[in-house]
Amino acid sequence: GQNIDQPTEMTATEGAIVQINCTYQTSGFNGLFWYQQHAGEAPTFLSYNVLDGLEEKGRFSSFLSRSKGYSYLLLKELQMKDSASYLCAVRDSNYQLIWGAGTKLIIKP
Amino acid sequence: DADVTQTPRNRITKTGKRIMLECSQTKGHDRMYWYRQDPGLGLRLIYYSFDVKDINKGEISDGYSVSRQAQAKFSLSLESAIPNQTALYFCATSDLSEGEGGETQYFGPGTRLLVL
C-alpha cells in the first residue's frame, strides 16, 4: 500500500528553527508537495520538490531525497502565525496526490 | 473575491437525506477535485474531473456522486447521508500550466458537514 508518515505534533519556540520530516512509500514518484493548513481553513501551497536537494523560499525550505523516500520542511525564525498543520503530499505514478495526516506545529512564546 | 468557493460552508443533516455540496471557481482551471478530511487522517480523494466530460472515481467514492456542470462548477452529492460521512469536505482545482511546479492544487474554504 501507499503510505506517508509525518509526526503528529511538534512544539517549537518563537524565533527558533523547526524541521518537520516526511517519509513516503508510494507506487511511483512524480513530485512532493508541502501545504500549510491553519485550523478550520483550506490548505495552502508552500513548496514543491521533484529533484533531490534543497529548495529555499524565504523562511521556509524543503528538502528531498528520492532514494531514501524522505523530505523535510524547515521553518526558520518562527513566528506565532506559523502555528498550523503542515501537510506532506506525494504525487504517485497515476499522478494522484497521496496525503499525509499532517503535523500540527505549536509555537510557544 | 475568492478564486474557489464552496457552498454551504456548514451543513447539518439527518441520516438518509440527500445533500449536495457545490464548488465554483474563477481560476479558469480544467481540473477539479473533491476531498474529505477527517481528524488524524490525510486528505482523501473522492472524485476528480479533468474537464467537463471527464469524471473519475477517487480512493473513497462509495456513497458519493458528482456532476461537472461547467468548467467552473463541480458538485458533490451524498445520495443517502450516513453518520460516518461527517467530515470536512474540500474542493480543489489545478491546471497543468499553472503553479510553481508540478501542477499545484488550490483549495476552497471547505464545507463542514455533520450527519446526525
PDB file of C-alpha atoms in Angstrom:
ATOM      1  CA  GLY A   1       0.000   0.000   0.000  1.00  0.00           C
ATOM      2  CA  GLN A   2       0.896   3.640  -0.187  1.00  0.00           C
ATOM      3  CA  ASN A   3       1.946   5.440   2.935  1.00  0.00           C
ATOM      4  CA  ILE A   4       3.028   8.912   4.013  1.00  0.00           C
ATOM      5  CA  ASP A   5       4.377   9.308   7.556  1.00  0.00           C
ATOM      6  CA  GLN A   6       4.737  12.556   9.472  1.00  0.00           C
ATOM      7  CA  PRO A   7       4.933  13.290  13.195  1.00  0.00           C
ATOM      8  CA  THR A   8       1.521  14.047  14.615  1.00  0.00           C
ATOM      9  CA  GLU A   9       2.536  17.095  16.608  1.00  0.00           C
ATOM     10  CA  MET A  10       5.601  19.235  17.268  1.00  0.00           C
ATOM     11  CA  THR A  11       6.275  22.163  19.579  1.00  0.00           C
ATOM     12  CA  ALA A  12       8.793  24.925  18.993  1.00  0.00           C
ATOM     13  CA  THR A  13       9.656  28.353  20.358  1.00  0.00           C
ATOM     14  CA  GLU A  14       9.083  31.669  18.634  1.00  0.00           C
ATOM     15  CA  GLY A  15      12.215  32.766  16.815  1.00  0.00           C
ATOM     16  CA  ALA A  16      13.670  29.251  16.667  1.00  0.00           C
ATOM     17  CA  ILE A  17      14.053  26.750  13.817  1.00  0.00           C
ATOM     18  CA  VAL A  18      11.985  23.595  13.361  1.00  0.00           C
ATOM     19  CA  GLN A  19      12.298  20.685  10.942  1.00  0.00           C
ATOM     20  CA  ILE A  20       9.223  18.629  10.017  1.00  0.00           C
ATOM     21  CA  ASN A  21      10.022  15.256   8.483  1.00  0.00           C
ATOM     22  CA  CYS A  22       8.047  13.256   5.965  1.00  0.00           C
ATOM     23  CA  THR A  23       8.770   9.716   4.775  1.00  0.00           C
ATOM     24  CA  TYR A  24       6.873   8.085   1.977  1.00  0.00           C
ATOM     25  CA  GLN A  25       6.290   4.766   0.269  1.00  0.00           C
ATOM     26  CA  THR A  26       4.286   5.196  -2.898  1.00  0.00           C
ATOM     27  CA  SER A  27       3.756   3.483  -6.216  1.00  0.00           C
ATOM     28  CA  GLY A  28       5.936   5.774  -8.246  1.00  0.00           C
ATOM     29  CA  PHE A  29       7.011   9.327  -7.593  1.00  0.00           C
ATOM     30  CA  ASN A  30       6.177  12.462  -9.518  1.00  0.00           C
ATOM     31  CA  GLY A  31       6.878  15.170  -7.019  1.00  0.00           C
ATOM     32  CA  LEU A  32       6.346  16.064  -3.375  1.00  0.00           C
ATOM     33  CA  PHE A  33       4.338  18.976  -2.024  1.00  0.00           C
ATOM     34  CA  TRP A  34       4.162  20.768   1.311  1.00  0.00           C
ATOM     35  CA  TYR A  35       0.991  22.613   2.268  1.00  0.00           C
ATOM     36  CA  GLN A  36       0.146  24.734   5.296  1.00  0.00           C
ATOM     37  CA  GLN A  37      -3.287  24.479   6.888  1.00  0.00           C
ATOM     38  CA  HIS A  38      -4.481  26.737   9.686  1.00  0.00           C
ATOM     39  CA  ALA A  39      -7.208  25.272  11.879  1.00  0.00           C
ATOM     40  CA  GLY A  40     -10.560  25.219  10.092  1.00  0.00           C
ATOM     41  CA  GLU A  41      -9.108  26.692   6.894  1.00  0.00           C
ATOM     42  CA  ALA A  42      -8.086  25.452   3.466  1.00  0.00           C
ATOM     43  CA  PRO A  43      -4.630  24.022   2.793  1.00  0.00           C
ATOM     44  CA  THR A  44      -2.366  26.495   1.004  1.00  0.00           C
ATOM     45  CA  PHE A  45       0.653  25.609  -1.129  1.00  0.00           C
ATOM     46  CA  LEU A  46       4.118  26.078   0.375  1.00  0.00           C
ATOM     47  CA  SER A  47       6.630  24.176  -1.742  1.00  0.00           C
ATOM     48  CA  TYR A  48       7.245  21.566  -4.401  1.00  0.00           C
ATOM     49  CA  ASN A  49      10.237  19.234  -4.878  1.00  0.00           C
ATOM     50  CA  VAL A  50      10.740  16.820  -7.731  1.00  0.00           C
ATOM     51  CA  LEU A  51      14.553  16.612  -7.798  1.00  0.00           C
ATOM     52  CA  ASP A  52      16.867  15.811  -4.899  1.00  0.00           C
ATOM     53  CA  GLY A  53      18.109  18.721  -2.906  1.00  0.00           C
ATOM     54  CA  LEU A  54      17.028  21.814  -1.079  1.00  0.00           C
ATOM     55  CA  GLU A  55      14.528  24.403  -2.287  1.00  0.00           C
ATOM     56  CA  GLU A  56      14.617  27.650  -0.358  1.00  0.00           C
ATOM     57  CA  LYS A  57      11.825  30.194  -0.232  1.00  0.00           C
ATOM     58  CA  GLY A  58      12.218  32.913   2.357  1.00  0.00           C
ATOM     59  CA  ARG A  59      11.896  31.499   5.870  1.00  0.00           C
ATOM     60  CA  PHE A  60      10.775  28.123   4.519  1.00  0.00           C
ATOM     61  CA  SER A  61      12.943  25.472   2.857  1.00  0.00           C
ATOM     62  CA  SER A  62      12.089  21.981   1.667  1.00  0.00           C
ATOM     63  CA  PHE A  63      14.475  19.093   1.080  1.00  0.00           C
ATOM     64  CA  LEU A  64      14.006  15.890  -0.885  1.00  0.00           C
ATOM     65  CA  SER A  65      15.900  12.602  -1.101  1.00  0.00           C
ATOM     66  CA  ARG A  66      14.158  10.306  -3.558  1.00  0.00           C
ATOM     67  CA  SER A  67      16.462   7.345  -2.830  1.00  0.00           C
ATOM     68  CA  LYS A  68      15.520   7.497   0.851  1.00  0.00           C
ATOM     69  CA  GLY A  69      11.845   8.336   0.328  1.00  0.00           C
ATOM     70  CA  TYR A  70      12.349  11.312   2.606  1.00  0.00           C
ATOM     71  CA  SER A  71      11.606  15.001   2.738  1.00  0.00           C
ATOM     72  CA  TYR A  72      11.679  17.703   5.344  1.00  0.00           C
ATOM     73  CA  LEU A  73      10.264  21.179   5.704  1.00  0.00           C
ATOM     74  CA  LEU A  74      12.476  23.639   7.549  1.00  0.00           C
ATOM     75  CA  LEU A  75      10.942  26.725   9.100  1.00  0.00           C
ATOM     76  CA  LYS A  76      13.293  29.454  10.342  1.00  0.00           C
ATOM     77  CA  GLU A  77      12.701  32.468  12.577  1.00  0.00           C
ATOM     78  CA  LEU A  78       9.421  31.011  13.740  1.00  0.00           C
ATOM     79  CA  GLN A  79       6.515  33.373  14.230  1.00  0.00           C
ATOM     80  CA  MET A  80       3.288  32.792  16.137  1.00  0.00           C
ATOM     81  CA  LYS A  81       1.387  32.819  12.843  1.00  0.00           C
ATOM     82  CA  ASP A  82       3.313  29.698  11.799  1.00  0.00           C
ATOM     83  CA  SER A  83       1.184  27.713  14.244  1.00  0.00           C
ATOM     84  CA  ALA A  84      -0.670  25.424  11.838  1.00  0.00           C
ATOM     85  CA  SER A  85      -0.702  21.931  10.424  1.00  0.00           C
ATOM     86  CA  TYR A  86       1.815  21.087   7.718  1.00  0.00           C
ATOM     87  CA  LEU A  87       0.748  18.522   5.152  1.00  0.00           C
ATOM     88  CA  CYS A  88       3.108  16.425   3.057  1.00  0.00           C
ATOM     89  CA  ALA A  89       1.728  15.007  -0.211  1.00  0.00           C
ATOM     90  CA  VAL A  90       3.324  12.828  -2.893  1.00  0.00           C
ATOM     91  CA  ARG A  91       2.166  12.523  -6.491  1.00  0.00           C
ATOM     92  CA  ASP A  92       2.234   8.844  -7.420  1.00  0.00           C
ATOM     93  CA  SER A  93       2.620   7.047 -10.747  1.00  0.00           C
ATOM     94  CA  ASN A  94      -1.062   7.689 -11.555  1.00  0.00           C
ATOM     95  CA  TYR A  95      -0.483  11.409 -10.928  1.00  0.00           C
ATOM     96  CA  GLN A  96      -2.737  11.289  -7.885  1.00  0.00           C
ATOM     97  CA  LEU A  97      -1.763  13.092  -4.677  1.00  0.00           C
ATOM     98  CA  ILE A  98      -1.316  10.859  -1.638  1.00  0.00           C
ATOM     99  CA  TRP A  99      -1.567  12.911   1.552  1.00  0.00           C
ATOM    100  CA  GLY A 100      -0.007  12.508   4.955  1.00  0.00           C
ATOM    101  CA  ALA A 101      -2.160  13.130   8.024  1.00  0.00           C
ATOM    102  CA  GLY A 102      -0.285  16.346   8.731  1.00  0.00           C
ATOM    103  CA  THR A 103       1.939  17.644  11.516  1.00  0.00           C
ATOM    104  CA  LYS A 104       0.403  20.090  13.958  1.00  0.00           C
ATOM    105  CA  LEU A 105       3.023  22.686  14.845  1.00  0.00           C
ATOM    106  CA  ILE A 106       2.569  24.581  18.099  1.00  0.00           C
ATOM    107  CA  ILE A 107       4.623  27.740  18.570  1.00  0.00           C
ATOM    108  CA  LYS A 108       5.229  28.940  22.109  1.00  0.00           C
ATOM    109  CA  PRO A 109       6.353  32.475  23.025  1.00  0.00           C
TER     110      PRO A 109
ATOM    111  CA  ASP B   1     -13.183  37.590  -4.240  1.00  0.00           C
ATOM    112  CA  ALA B   2     -12.050  34.066  -3.549  1.00  0.00           C
ATOM    113  CA  ASP B   3     -10.905  32.015  -6.540  1.00  0.00           C
ATOM    114  CA  VAL B   4     -12.516  28.793  -5.285  1.00  0.00           C
ATOM    115  CA  THR B   5     -15.794  28.979  -3.383  1.00  0.00           C
ATOM    116  CA  GLN B   6     -17.846  26.302  -1.699  1.00  0.00           C
ATOM    117  CA  THR B   7     -21.455  26.331  -0.561  1.00  0.00           C
ATOM    118  CA  PRO B   8     -22.704  25.754   2.019  1.00  0.00           C
ATOM    119  CA  ARG B   9     -19.883  26.355   4.479  1.00  0.00           C
ATOM    120  CA  ASN B  10     -21.644  24.412   7.198  1.00  0.00           C
ATOM    121  CA  ARG B  11     -24.453  21.871   6.990  1.00  0.00           C
ATOM    122  CA  ILE B  12     -26.280  19.657   9.436  1.00  0.00           C
ATOM    123  CA  THR B  13     -28.437  16.899   8.005  1.00  0.00           C
ATOM    124  CA  LYS B  14     -30.083  13.678   9.067  1.00  0.00           C
ATOM    125  CA  THR B  15     -29.305  10.104   8.137  1.00  0.00           C
ATOM    126  CA  GLY B  16     -30.899   9.136   4.841  1.00  0.00           C
ATOM    127  CA  LYS B  17     -31.196  12.655   3.461  1.00  0.00           C
ATOM    128  CA  ARG B  18     -29.796  13.639   0.083  1.00  0.00           C
ATOM    129  CA  ILE B  19     -27.394  16.532   0.171  1.00  0.00           C
ATOM    130  CA  MET B  20     -25.418  18.456  -2.417  1.00  0.00           C
ATOM    131  CA  LEU B  21     -22.221  20.412  -1.885  1.00  0.00           C
ATOM    132  CA  GLU B  22     -21.285  22.911  -4.554  1.00  0.00           C
ATOM    133  CA  CYS B  23     -17.966  24.243  -5.763  1.00  0.00           C
ATOM    134  CA  SER B  24     -17.289  27.124  -8.131  1.00  0.00           C
ATOM    135  CA  GLN B  25     -14.007  28.517  -9.376  1.00  0.00           C
ATOM    136  CA  THR B  26     -12.908  31.605 -11.264  1.00  0.00           C
ATOM    137  CA  LYS B  27      -9.355  30.431 -11.883  1.00  0.00           C
ATOM    138  CA  GLY B  28     -10.174  29.023 -15.316  1.00  0.00           C
ATOM    139  CA  HIS B  29      -8.755  25.641 -14.380  1.00  0.00           C
ATOM    140  CA  ASP B  30      -9.833  22.487 -16.155  1.00  0.00           C
ATOM    141  CA  ARG B  31      -9.144  20.084 -13.301  1.00  0.00           C
ATOM    142  CA  MET B  32     -11.319  19.878 -10.206  1.00  0.00           C
ATOM    143  CA  TYR B  33     -11.293  17.582  -7.179  1.00  0.00           C
ATOM    144  CA  TRP B  34     -13.369  16.677  -4.136  1.00  0.00           C
ATOM    145  CA  TYR B  35     -11.616  15.588  -0.925  1.00  0.00           C
ATOM    146  CA  ARG B  36     -12.734  14.793   2.571  1.00  0.00           C
ATOM    147  CA  GLN B  37     -10.663  15.409   5.676  1.00  0.00           C
ATOM    148  CA  ASP B  38     -11.120  13.545   8.939  1.00  0.00           C
ATOM    149  CA  PRO B  39      -9.194  14.131  12.173  1.00  0.00           C
ATOM    150  CA  GLY B  40      -5.975  12.127  12.232  1.00  0.00           C
ATOM    151  CA  LEU B  41      -6.235  11.167   8.573  1.00  0.00           C
ATOM    152  CA  GLY B  42      -4.827  12.701   5.425  1.00  0.00           C
ATOM    153  CA  LEU B  43      -6.984  14.265   2.765  1.00  0.00           C
ATOM    154  CA  ARG B  44      -8.715  11.523   0.818  1.00  0.00           C
ATOM    155  CA  LEU B  45      -9.793  11.921  -2.778  1.00  0.00           C
ATOM    156  CA  ILE B  46     -13.462  11.228  -3.507  1.00  0.00           C
ATOM    157  CA  TYR B  47     -13.810  12.170  -7.190  1.00  0.00           C
ATOM    158  CA  TYR B  48     -11.927  14.205  -9.746  1.00  0.00           C
ATOM    159  CA  SER B  49     -12.600  15.667 -13.160  1.00  0.00           C
ATOM    160  CA  PHE B  50     -10.070  16.752 -15.767  1.00  0.00           C
ATOM    161  CA  ASP B  51     -12.627  18.506 -17.960  1.00  0.00           C
ATOM    162  CA  VAL B  52     -16.378  18.879 -18.359  1.00  0.00           C
ATOM    163  CA  LYS B  53     -16.870  15.441 -19.917  1.00  0.00           C
ATOM    164  CA  ASP B  54     -14.479  13.610 -17.635  1.00  0.00           C
ATOM    165  CA  ILE B  55     -15.382  12.105 -14.236  1.00  0.00           C
ATOM    166  CA  ASN B  56     -13.138   9.728 -12.294  1.00  0.00           C
ATOM    167  CA  LYS B  57     -13.519   7.878  -9.012  1.00  0.00           C
ATOM    168  CA  GLY B  58     -11.011   8.518  -6.306  1.00  0.00           C
ATOM    169  CA  GLU B  59      -9.974   6.491  -3.305  1.00  0.00           C
ATOM    170  CA  ILE B  60     -13.320   6.658  -1.469  1.00  0.00           C
ATOM    171  CA  SER B  61     -16.130   7.231  -3.968  1.00  0.00           C
ATOM    172  CA  ASP B  62     -18.705   4.817  -2.482  1.00  0.00           C
ATOM    173  CA  GLY B  63     -21.761   6.695  -1.242  1.00  0.00           C
ATOM    174  CA  TYR B  64     -20.926   9.804  -3.279  1.00  0.00           C
ATOM    175  CA  SER B  65     -21.648  11.065  -6.780  1.00  0.00           C
ATOM    176  CA  VAL B  66     -20.546  14.158  -8.679  1.00  0.00           C
ATOM    177  CA  SER B  67     -21.633  16.384 -11.519  1.00  0.00           C
ATOM    178  CA  ARG B  68     -19.447  18.687 -13.599  1.00  0.00           C
ATOM    179  CA  GLN B  69     -21.968  21.173 -14.865  1.00  0.00           C
ATOM    180  CA  ALA B  70     -19.445  23.500 -16.480  1.00  0.00           C
ATOM    181  CA  GLN B  71     -15.731  24.151 -16.412  1.00  0.00           C
ATOM    182  CA  ALA B  72     -16.224  26.327 -13.362  1.00  0.00           C
ATOM    183  CA  LYS B  73     -18.652  24.148 -11.373  1.00  0.00           C
ATOM    184  CA  PHE B  74     -18.253  20.753  -9.727  1.00  0.00           C
ATOM    185  CA  SER B  75     -20.891  19.421  -7.327  1.00  0.00           C
ATOM    186  CA  LEU B  76     -20.672  16.566  -4.847  1.00  0.00           C
ATOM    187  CA  SER B  77     -23.790  14.664  -3.776  1.00  0.00           C
ATOM    188  CA  LEU B  78     -24.429  12.313  -0.921  1.00  0.00           C
ATOM    189  CA  GLU B  79     -27.389  10.280  -2.108  1.00  0.00           C
ATOM    190  CA  SER B  80     -28.328   8.972   1.321  1.00  0.00           C
ATOM    191  CA  ALA B  81     -26.205  10.520   4.043  1.00  0.00           C
ATOM    192  CA  ILE B  82     -24.858   8.398   6.882  1.00  0.00           C
ATOM    193  CA  PRO B  83     -23.106   9.485  10.105  1.00  0.00           C
ATOM    194  CA  ASN B  84     -19.649   8.310   9.007  1.00  0.00           C
ATOM    195  CA  GLN B  85     -19.817  10.846   6.193  1.00  0.00           C
ATOM    196  CA  THR B  86     -19.477  13.552   8.815  1.00  0.00           C
ATOM    197  CA  ALA B  87     -16.291  15.335   7.781  1.00  0.00           C
ATOM    198  CA  LEU B  88     -14.732  18.483   6.361  1.00  0.00           C
ATOM    199  CA  TYR B  89     -15.076  18.497   2.565  1.00  0.00           C
ATOM    200  CA  PHE B  90     -12.740  20.414   0.289  1.00  0.00           C
ATOM    201  CA  CYS B  91     -12.956  21.229  -3.370  1.00  0.00           C
ATOM    202  CA  ALA B  92      -9.698  21.915  -5.223  1.00  0.00           C
ATOM    203  CA  THR B  93      -8.656  22.971  -8.699  1.00  0.00           C
ATOM    204  CA  SER B  94      -5.476  22.706 -10.730  1.00  0.00           C
ATOM    205  CA  ASP B  95      -4.119  23.353 -14.172  1.00  0.00           C
ATOM    206  CA  LEU B  96      -1.171  21.824 -15.958  1.00  0.00           C
ATOM    207  CA  SER B  97       0.090  25.246 -16.956  1.00  0.00           C
ATOM    208  CA  GLU B  98      -0.163  26.909 -13.563  1.00  0.00           C
ATOM    209  CA  GLY B  99       1.616  26.625 -10.281  1.00  0.00           C
ATOM    210  CA  GLU B 100       5.150  26.963  -9.106  1.00  0.00           C
ATOM    211  CA  GLY B 101       5.755  23.432 -10.194  1.00  0.00           C
ATOM    212  CA  GLY B 102       4.066  20.133 -10.508  1.00  0.00           C
ATOM    213  CA  GLU B 103       0.546  21.425 -11.049  1.00  0.00           C
ATOM    214  CA  THR B 104      -0.331  22.985  -7.716  1.00  0.00           C
ATOM    215  CA  GLN B 105      -3.798  22.356  -6.326  1.00  0.00           C
ATOM    216  CA  TYR B 106      -5.758  25.328  -4.975  1.00  0.00           C
ATOM    217  CA  PHE B 107      -8.371  24.659  -2.315  1.00  0.00           C
ATOM    218  CA  GLY B 108     -11.741  26.128  -1.466  1.00  0.00           C
ATOM    219  CA  PRO B 109     -12.561  27.110   2.124  1.00  0.00           C
ATOM    220  CA  GLY B 110     -14.258  23.801   2.906  1.00  0.00           C
ATOM    221  CA  THR B 111     -17.721  22.610   3.904  1.00  0.00           C
ATOM    222  CA  ARG B 112     -18.193  21.228   7.390  1.00  0.00           C
ATOM    223  CA  LEU B 113     -20.854  18.500   7.235  1.00  0.00           C
ATOM    224  CA  LEU B 114     -22.499  16.852  10.218  1.00  0.00           C
ATOM    225  CA  VAL B 115     -24.775  13.857   9.631  1.00  0.00           C
ATOM    226  CA  LEU B 116     -26.966  13.007  12.600  1.00  0.00           C
TER     227      LEU B 116
END
